């Protein structure tokens, strides 16, 4: 909601140098090494890899996976490089979240909603979905599904408000999903309230959908 209320700029100083004390910044100290810092237009900032590690060391796993997916999507470091950094933060605050979420991070995710939906799928123990899975028919691309299981032919999609609310967008979504369903796929669609609302039970819907698809095609469901 930064378009509504702009947050203070995060400014951190190396350990032992103290934090800035003013109303313009959210300041503190960070254990930084030389390779954690780079210069952009004269401003010293953390590197993409270090930034990712900090985004992954937060209290909430939803925020962590959304941040890590977004940083991997930039293509400035590899997943292996991210995993290789995890243990250097041993015993630091929220490193357990980073240790849990970093192996699950995937730069193919296209939005925070997709990232969180994928995490809910994994937490539901119905296997690991494939992001941005392409469905073809006779050499023609029918759709790219947000997250899906090829084996089960089950998919879950997140319709955010920005790209899925106009009549044109809804008609496009309806057409491609109907085409994919004709190929034997089962698709569940989630919106913000389904994923983040007070009554949200995404895990239950995902589990029910995966089992329904499994019955259609005679496949077992992982977990």
PDB file of C-alpha atoms in Angstrom:
ATOM      1  CA  UNK A   1       0.000   0.000   0.000  1.00  0.00           C
ATOM      2  CA  UNK A   2       2.877   2.388  -0.643  1.00  0.00           C
ATOM      3  CA  UNK A   3       0.663   4.155  -3.204  1.00  0.00           C
ATOM      4  CA  UNK A   4      -1.492   5.184  -0.230  1.00  0.00           C
ATOM      5  CA  UNK A   5       1.068   5.864   2.491  1.00  0.00           C
ATOM      6  CA  UNK A   6       4.733   6.144   1.519  1.00  0.00           C
ATOM      7  CA  UNK A   7       6.991   4.313   3.933  1.00  0.00           C
ATOM      8  CA  UNK A   8      10.203   5.888   5.288  1.00  0.00           C
ATOM      9  CA  UNK A   9      13.389   5.150   3.364  1.00  0.00           C
ATOM     10  CA  UNK A  10      15.317   2.214   4.850  1.00  0.00           C
ATOM     11  CA  UNK A  11      18.837   3.399   5.651  1.00  0.00           C
ATOM     12  CA  UNK A  12      21.240   1.100   7.479  1.00  0.00           C
ATOM     13  CA  UNK A  13      24.792   1.621   8.677  1.00  0.00           C
ATOM     14  CA  UNK A  14      27.478  -1.025   9.255  1.00  0.00           C
ATOM     15  CA  UNK A  15      27.509  -2.633  12.692  1.00  0.00           C
ATOM     16  CA  UNK A  16      28.975  -0.383  15.378  1.00  0.00           C
ATOM     17  CA  UNK A  17      28.205   2.884  13.588  1.00  0.00           C
ATOM     18  CA  UNK A  18      24.766   3.471  15.097  1.00  0.00           C
ATOM     19  CA  UNK A  19      21.529   4.249  13.337  1.00  0.00           C
ATOM     20  CA  UNK A  20      20.250   7.494  11.861  1.00  0.00           C
ATOM     21  CA  UNK A  21      17.786   9.317  14.095  1.00  0.00           C
ATOM     22  CA  UNK A  22      15.341  11.369  12.048  1.00  0.00           C
ATOM     23  CA  UNK A  23      11.759  11.228  10.785  1.00  0.00           C
ATOM     24  CA  UNK A  24      12.728  10.543   7.158  1.00  0.00           C
ATOM     25  CA  UNK A  25      14.286   7.123   7.582  1.00  0.00           C
ATOM     26  CA  UNK A  26      13.677   3.720   9.085  1.00  0.00           C
ATOM     27  CA  UNK A  27      17.225   3.181  10.226  1.00  0.00           C
ATOM     28  CA  UNK A  28      19.328   0.571  11.952  1.00  0.00           C
ATOM     29  CA  UNK A  29      22.561  -1.389  11.710  1.00  0.00           C
ATOM     30  CA  UNK A  30      23.476  -4.317   9.476  1.00  0.00           C
ATOM     31  CA  UNK A  31      26.352  -6.772   9.539  1.00  0.00           C
ATOM     32  CA  UNK A  32      27.686  -5.852   6.091  1.00  0.00           C
ATOM     33  CA  UNK A  33      30.810  -7.098   4.342  1.00  0.00           C
ATOM     34  CA  UNK A  34      32.472  -5.377   1.397  1.00  0.00           C
ATOM     35  CA  UNK A  35      30.801  -7.615  -1.191  1.00  0.00           C
ATOM     36  CA  UNK A  36      27.340  -6.761   0.205  1.00  0.00           C
ATOM     37  CA  UNK A  37      27.524  -3.164  -1.001  1.00  0.00           C
ATOM     38  CA  UNK A  38      27.522  -1.584  -4.445  1.00  0.00           C
ATOM     39  CA  UNK A  39      27.126   1.955  -5.774  1.00  0.00           C
ATOM     40  CA  UNK A  40      24.224   3.071  -7.955  1.00  0.00           C
ATOM     41  CA  UNK A  41      24.248   6.673  -9.210  1.00  0.00           C
ATOM     42  CA  UNK A  42      26.498   7.696  -6.348  1.00  0.00           C
ATOM     43  CA  UNK A  43      24.401   6.010  -3.654  1.00  0.00           C
ATOM     44  CA  UNK A  44      25.745   3.034  -1.727  1.00  0.00           C
ATOM     45  CA  UNK A  45      23.148   0.262  -1.634  1.00  0.00           C
ATOM     46  CA  UNK A  46      23.077  -3.434  -0.844  1.00  0.00           C
ATOM     47  CA  UNK A  47      23.641  -5.777  -3.777  1.00  0.00           C
ATOM     48  CA  UNK A  48      20.672  -7.677  -5.213  1.00  0.00           C
ATOM     49  CA  UNK A  49      21.866 -10.880  -3.524  1.00  0.00           C
ATOM     50  CA  UNK A  50      22.256  -9.265  -0.105  1.00  0.00           C
ATOM     51  CA  UNK A  51      18.927  -7.490  -0.539  1.00  0.00           C
ATOM     52  CA  UNK A  52      17.269 -10.818  -1.251  1.00  0.00           C
ATOM     53  CA  UNK A  53      18.742 -12.332   1.899  1.00  0.00           C
ATOM     54  CA  UNK A  54      17.386  -9.433   3.945  1.00  0.00           C
ATOM     55  CA  UNK A  55      13.950  -9.725   2.322  1.00  0.00           C
ATOM     56  CA  UNK A  56      13.945 -13.413   3.200  1.00  0.00           C
ATOM     57  CA  UNK A  57      14.805 -12.751   6.846  1.00  0.00           C
ATOM     58  CA  UNK A  58      11.438 -11.425   7.962  1.00  0.00           C
ATOM     59  CA  UNK A  59       8.855 -12.705  10.372  1.00  0.00           C
ATOM     60  CA  UNK A  60       6.189 -13.777   7.868  1.00  0.00           C
ATOM     61  CA  UNK A  61       6.785 -16.501   5.287  1.00  0.00           C
ATOM     62  CA  UNK A  62       4.347 -14.865   2.831  1.00  0.00           C
ATOM     63  CA  UNK A  63       6.481 -11.722   2.705  1.00  0.00           C
ATOM     64  CA  UNK A  64       9.651 -13.769   2.469  1.00  0.00           C
ATOM     65  CA  UNK A  65       8.623 -15.850  -0.531  1.00  0.00           C
ATOM     66  CA  UNK A  66       7.165 -12.842  -2.355  1.00  0.00           C
ATOM     67  CA  UNK A  67      10.413 -10.919  -1.863  1.00  0.00           C
ATOM     68  CA  UNK A  68      12.713 -13.781  -2.822  1.00  0.00           C
ATOM     69  CA  UNK A  69      10.686 -14.650  -5.925  1.00  0.00           C
ATOM     70  CA  UNK A  70      10.735 -11.017  -7.043  1.00  0.00           C
ATOM     71  CA  UNK A  71      14.511 -10.736  -6.589  1.00  0.00           C
ATOM     72  CA  UNK A  72      15.171 -14.015  -8.428  1.00  0.00           C
ATOM     73  CA  UNK A  73      12.936 -12.792 -11.249  1.00  0.00           C
ATOM     74  CA  UNK A  74      15.449  -9.999 -11.934  1.00  0.00           C
ATOM     75  CA  UNK A  75      17.979 -12.605 -13.071  1.00  0.00           C
ATOM     76  CA  UNK A  76      20.896 -10.915 -11.306  1.00  0.00           C
ATOM     77  CA  UNK A  77      21.907 -13.984  -9.283  1.00  0.00           C
ATOM     78  CA  UNK A  78      21.088 -17.684  -9.361  1.00  0.00           C
ATOM     79  CA  UNK A  79      19.037 -19.788  -6.992  1.00  0.00           C
ATOM     80  CA  UNK A  80      22.213 -21.680  -6.066  1.00  0.00           C
ATOM     81  CA  UNK A  81      23.924 -18.408  -5.175  1.00  0.00           C
ATOM     82  CA  UNK A  82      20.990 -17.523  -2.922  1.00  0.00           C
ATOM     83  CA  UNK A  83      21.136 -20.887  -1.157  1.00  0.00           C
ATOM     84  CA  UNK A  84      24.874 -20.501  -0.733  1.00  0.00           C
ATOM     85  CA  UNK A  85      24.380 -17.320   1.303  1.00  0.00           C
ATOM     86  CA  UNK A  86      21.874 -18.666   3.815  1.00  0.00           C
ATOM     87  CA  UNK A  87      24.213 -20.084   6.448  1.00  0.00           C
ATOM     88  CA  UNK A  88      26.264 -16.913   6.759  1.00  0.00           C
ATOM     89  CA  UNK A  89      23.257 -15.479   8.615  1.00  0.00           C
ATOM     90  CA  UNK A  90      23.199 -18.296  11.131  1.00  0.00           C
ATOM     91  CA  UNK A  91      21.766 -17.228  14.506  1.00  0.00           C
ATOM     92  CA  UNK A  92      20.684 -13.858  13.121  1.00  0.00           C
ATOM     93  CA  UNK A  93      17.103 -12.663  13.426  1.00  0.00           C
ATOM     94  CA  UNK A  94      14.550 -14.611  11.337  1.00  0.00           C
ATOM     95  CA  UNK A  95      17.205 -16.715   9.621  1.00  0.00           C
ATOM     96  CA  UNK A  96      14.944 -19.723  10.189  1.00  0.00           C
ATOM     97  CA  UNK A  97      12.441 -18.160   7.777  1.00  0.00           C
ATOM     98  CA  UNK A  98      15.161 -17.606   5.175  1.00  0.00           C
ATOM     99  CA  UNK A  99      16.390 -21.172   5.656  1.00  0.00           C
ATOM    100  CA  UNK A 100      12.862 -22.511   5.110  1.00  0.00           C
ATOM    101  CA  UNK A 101      11.767 -20.303   2.219  1.00  0.00           C
ATOM    102  CA  UNK A 102      14.959 -19.905   0.151  1.00  0.00           C
ATOM    103  CA  UNK A 103      14.817 -23.496  -1.213  1.00  0.00           C
ATOM    104  CA  UNK A 104      11.219 -22.847  -2.342  1.00  0.00           C
ATOM    105  CA  UNK A 105      11.889 -19.524  -4.074  1.00  0.00           C
ATOM    106  CA  UNK A 106      11.300 -19.405  -7.828  1.00  0.00           C
ATOM    107  CA  UNK A 107      11.817 -16.444 -10.131  1.00  0.00           C
ATOM    108  CA  UNK A 108       9.158 -17.655 -12.559  1.00  0.00           C
ATOM    109  CA  UNK A 109       6.447 -16.364 -10.245  1.00  0.00           C
ATOM    110  CA  UNK A 110       4.865 -13.245 -11.728  1.00  0.00           C
ATOM    111  CA  UNK A 111       3.360 -11.585  -8.644  1.00  0.00           C
ATOM    112  CA  UNK A 112       3.294 -11.722  -4.841  1.00  0.00           C
ATOM    113  CA  UNK A 113      -0.147 -13.328  -5.017  1.00  0.00           C
ATOM    114  CA  UNK A 114       1.186 -16.135  -7.193  1.00  0.00           C
ATOM    115  CA  UNK A 115       4.103 -16.615  -4.830  1.00  0.00           C
ATOM    116  CA  UNK A 116       1.875 -16.943  -1.768  1.00  0.00           C
ATOM    117  CA  UNK A 117      -0.540 -19.232  -3.619  1.00  0.00           C
ATOM    118  CA  UNK A 118       2.370 -21.497  -4.548  1.00  0.00           C
ATOM    119  CA  UNK A 119       3.469 -21.564  -0.910  1.00  0.00           C
ATOM    120  CA  UNK A 120      -0.048 -22.566   0.168  1.00  0.00           C
ATOM    121  CA  UNK A 121       0.032 -25.392  -2.407  1.00  0.00           C
ATOM    122  CA  UNK A 122       3.348 -26.671  -1.028  1.00  0.00           C
ATOM    123  CA  UNK A 123       2.120 -26.364   2.566  1.00  0.00           C
ATOM    124  CA  UNK A 124      -0.928 -28.448   1.608  1.00  0.00           C
ATOM    125  CA  UNK A 125       1.377 -31.393   0.823  1.00  0.00           C
ATOM    126  CA  UNK A 126      -0.036 -32.028  -2.627  1.00  0.00           C
ATOM    127  CA  UNK A 127       3.352 -31.866  -4.307  1.00  0.00           C
ATOM    128  CA  UNK A 128       5.342 -28.966  -5.744  1.00  0.00           C
ATOM    129  CA  UNK A 129       3.597 -27.059  -8.549  1.00  0.00           C
ATOM    130  CA  UNK A 130       5.297 -25.763 -11.673  1.00  0.00           C
ATOM    131  CA  UNK A 131       5.032 -21.995 -12.185  1.00  0.00           C
ATOM    132  CA  UNK A 132       4.056 -20.584 -15.575  1.00  0.00           C
ATOM    133  CA  UNK A 133       3.219 -23.950 -17.102  1.00  0.00           C
ATOM    134  CA  UNK A 134       2.423 -23.824 -20.817  1.00  0.00           C
ATOM    135  CA  UNK A 135      -0.516 -25.782 -22.256  1.00  0.00           C
ATOM    136  CA  UNK A 136      -0.418 -26.472 -25.998  1.00  0.00           C
ATOM    137  CA  UNK A 137      -2.827 -27.990 -28.512  1.00  0.00           C
ATOM    138  CA  UNK A 138      -1.636 -29.026 -31.983  1.00  0.00           C
ATOM    139  CA  UNK A 139       1.268 -26.608 -31.869  1.00  0.00           C
ATOM    140  CA  UNK A 140      -0.825 -23.699 -30.562  1.00  0.00           C
ATOM    141  CA  UNK A 141      -0.287 -22.203 -27.122  1.00  0.00           C
ATOM    142  CA  UNK A 142      -3.611 -22.249 -25.267  1.00  0.00           C
ATOM    143  CA  UNK A 143      -2.537 -20.706 -21.984  1.00  0.00           C
ATOM    144  CA  UNK A 144       0.240 -20.201 -19.470  1.00  0.00           C
ATOM    145  CA  UNK A 145      -1.051 -21.339 -16.088  1.00  0.00           C
ATOM    146  CA  UNK A 146       0.148 -19.572 -12.920  1.00  0.00           C
ATOM    147  CA  UNK A 147       0.945 -22.782 -11.032  1.00  0.00           C
ATOM    148  CA  UNK A 148       0.061 -26.312 -12.036  1.00  0.00           C
ATOM    149  CA  UNK A 149       0.752 -30.035 -11.832  1.00  0.00           C
ATOM    150  CA  UNK A 150       1.305 -31.743 -15.182  1.00  0.00           C
ATOM    151  CA  UNK A 151       0.625 -35.150 -13.678  1.00  0.00           C
ATOM    152  CA  UNK A 152      -2.701 -34.220 -12.105  1.00  0.00           C
ATOM    153  CA  UNK A 153      -3.682 -31.725 -14.791  1.00  0.00           C
ATOM    154  CA  UNK A 154      -4.647 -29.421 -11.969  1.00  0.00           C
ATOM    155  CA  UNK A 155      -3.890 -25.700 -11.877  1.00  0.00           C
ATOM    156  CA  UNK A 156      -4.442 -22.757  -9.566  1.00  0.00           C
ATOM    157  CA  UNK A 157      -4.412 -19.166 -10.759  1.00  0.00           C
ATOM    158  CA  UNK A 158      -4.311 -15.878  -8.900  1.00  0.00           C
ATOM    159  CA  UNK A 159      -6.343 -13.054 -10.416  1.00  0.00           C
ATOM    160  CA  UNK A 160      -4.979  -9.792  -9.054  1.00  0.00           C
ATOM    161  CA  UNK A 161      -7.017  -6.624  -9.445  1.00  0.00           C
ATOM    162  CA  UNK A 162      -4.548  -4.911 -11.772  1.00  0.00           C
ATOM    163  CA  UNK A 163      -4.696  -7.441 -14.610  1.00  0.00           C
ATOM    164  CA  UNK A 164      -7.951  -9.333 -14.180  1.00  0.00           C
ATOM    165  CA  UNK A 165     -10.810  -6.905 -13.527  1.00  0.00           C
ATOM    166  CA  UNK A 166     -11.818  -5.311 -16.837  1.00  0.00           C
ATOM    167  CA  UNK A 167     -14.398  -6.983 -19.090  1.00  0.00           C
ATOM    168  CA  UNK A 168     -11.738  -7.551 -21.733  1.00  0.00           C
ATOM    169  CA  UNK A 169      -9.392  -9.178 -19.224  1.00  0.00           C
ATOM    170  CA  UNK A 170     -12.142 -11.375 -17.793  1.00  0.00           C
ATOM    171  CA  UNK A 171     -13.251 -12.512 -21.235  1.00  0.00           C
ATOM    172  CA  UNK A 172      -9.661 -13.370 -22.124  1.00  0.00           C
ATOM    173  CA  UNK A 173      -9.242 -15.358 -18.899  1.00  0.00           C
ATOM    174  CA  UNK A 174     -12.533 -17.170 -19.456  1.00  0.00           C
ATOM    175  CA  UNK A 175     -11.625 -18.114 -23.023  1.00  0.00           C
ATOM    176  CA  UNK A 176      -8.207 -19.519 -22.264  1.00  0.00           C
ATOM    177  CA  UNK A 177      -9.444 -21.427 -19.216  1.00  0.00           C
ATOM    178  CA  UNK A 178     -12.260 -22.995 -21.201  1.00  0.00           C
ATOM    179  CA  UNK A 179      -9.753 -24.086 -23.847  1.00  0.00           C
ATOM    180  CA  UNK A 180      -7.486 -25.617 -21.208  1.00  0.00           C
ATOM    181  CA  UNK A 181     -10.436 -27.350 -19.523  1.00  0.00           C
ATOM    182  CA  UNK A 182     -11.268 -28.984 -22.853  1.00  0.00           C
ATOM    183  CA  UNK A 183      -7.836 -30.605 -22.638  1.00  0.00           C
ATOM    184  CA  UNK A 184      -8.823 -32.301 -19.371  1.00  0.00           C
ATOM    185  CA  UNK A 185      -7.492 -29.722 -16.924  1.00  0.00           C
ATOM    186  CA  UNK A 186      -9.181 -28.652 -13.695  1.00  0.00           C
ATOM    187  CA  UNK A 187      -8.513 -25.020 -12.733  1.00  0.00           C
ATOM    188  CA  UNK A 188      -9.260 -23.202  -9.475  1.00  0.00           C
ATOM    189  CA  UNK A 189      -9.159 -19.391  -9.534  1.00  0.00           C
ATOM    190  CA  UNK A 190      -8.241 -17.355  -6.464  1.00  0.00           C
ATOM    191  CA  UNK A 191      -8.631 -13.639  -5.782  1.00  0.00           C
ATOM    192  CA  UNK A 192      -7.278 -11.564  -2.941  1.00  0.00           C
ATOM    193  CA  UNK A 193     -10.009 -12.432  -0.433  1.00  0.00           C
ATOM    194  CA  UNK A 194      -9.564 -16.157  -1.176  1.00  0.00           C
ATOM    195  CA  UNK A 195      -5.905 -15.925  -0.257  1.00  0.00           C
ATOM    196  CA  UNK A 196      -5.637 -13.156   2.330  1.00  0.00           C
ATOM    197  CA  UNK A 197      -9.170 -12.552   3.621  1.00  0.00           C
ATOM    198  CA  UNK A 198     -10.204 -13.364   7.207  1.00  0.00           C
ATOM    199  CA  UNK A 199     -12.255 -16.357   6.020  1.00  0.00           C
ATOM    200  CA  UNK A 200      -9.658 -17.550   3.498  1.00  0.00           C
ATOM    201  CA  UNK A 201      -8.964 -21.301   3.412  1.00  0.00           C
ATOM    202  CA  UNK A 202      -6.805 -21.662   0.295  1.00  0.00           C
ATOM    203  CA  UNK A 203      -5.219 -24.878   1.492  1.00  0.00           C
ATOM    204  CA  UNK A 204      -8.596 -26.612   1.680  1.00  0.00           C
ATOM    205  CA  UNK A 205      -9.540 -25.527  -1.840  1.00  0.00           C
ATOM    206  CA  UNK A 206      -6.191 -26.586  -3.253  1.00  0.00           C
ATOM    207  CA  UNK A 207      -6.362 -29.983  -1.586  1.00  0.00           C
ATOM    208  CA  UNK A 208      -9.929 -30.567  -2.754  1.00  0.00           C
ATOM    209  CA  UNK A 209      -9.065 -29.475  -6.275  1.00  0.00           C
ATOM    210  CA  UNK A 210      -5.974 -31.663  -6.479  1.00  0.00           C
ATOM    211  CA  UNK A 211      -7.880 -34.722  -5.284  1.00  0.00           C
ATOM    212  CA  UNK A 212     -10.737 -34.043  -7.706  1.00  0.00           C
ATOM    213  CA  UNK A 213      -8.262 -33.819 -10.586  1.00  0.00           C
ATOM    214  CA  UNK A 214      -6.562 -37.002  -9.395  1.00  0.00           C
ATOM    215  CA  UNK A 215      -9.876 -38.862  -9.462  1.00  0.00           C
ATOM    216  CA  UNK A 216     -10.542 -37.613 -12.987  1.00  0.00           C
ATOM    217  CA  UNK A 217      -7.256 -39.020 -14.277  1.00  0.00           C
ATOM    218  CA  UNK A 218      -6.556 -41.872 -11.889  1.00  0.00           C
ATOM    219  CA  UNK A 219      -3.389 -40.412 -10.369  1.00  0.00           C
ATOM    220  CA  UNK A 220      -2.332 -40.434  -6.713  1.00  0.00           C
ATOM    221  CA  UNK A 221      -1.794 -37.132  -4.916  1.00  0.00           C
ATOM    222  CA  UNK A 222       1.560 -36.579  -3.195  1.00  0.00           C
ATOM    223  CA  UNK A 223       1.401 -36.419   0.606  1.00  0.00           C
TER     224      UNK A 223
END
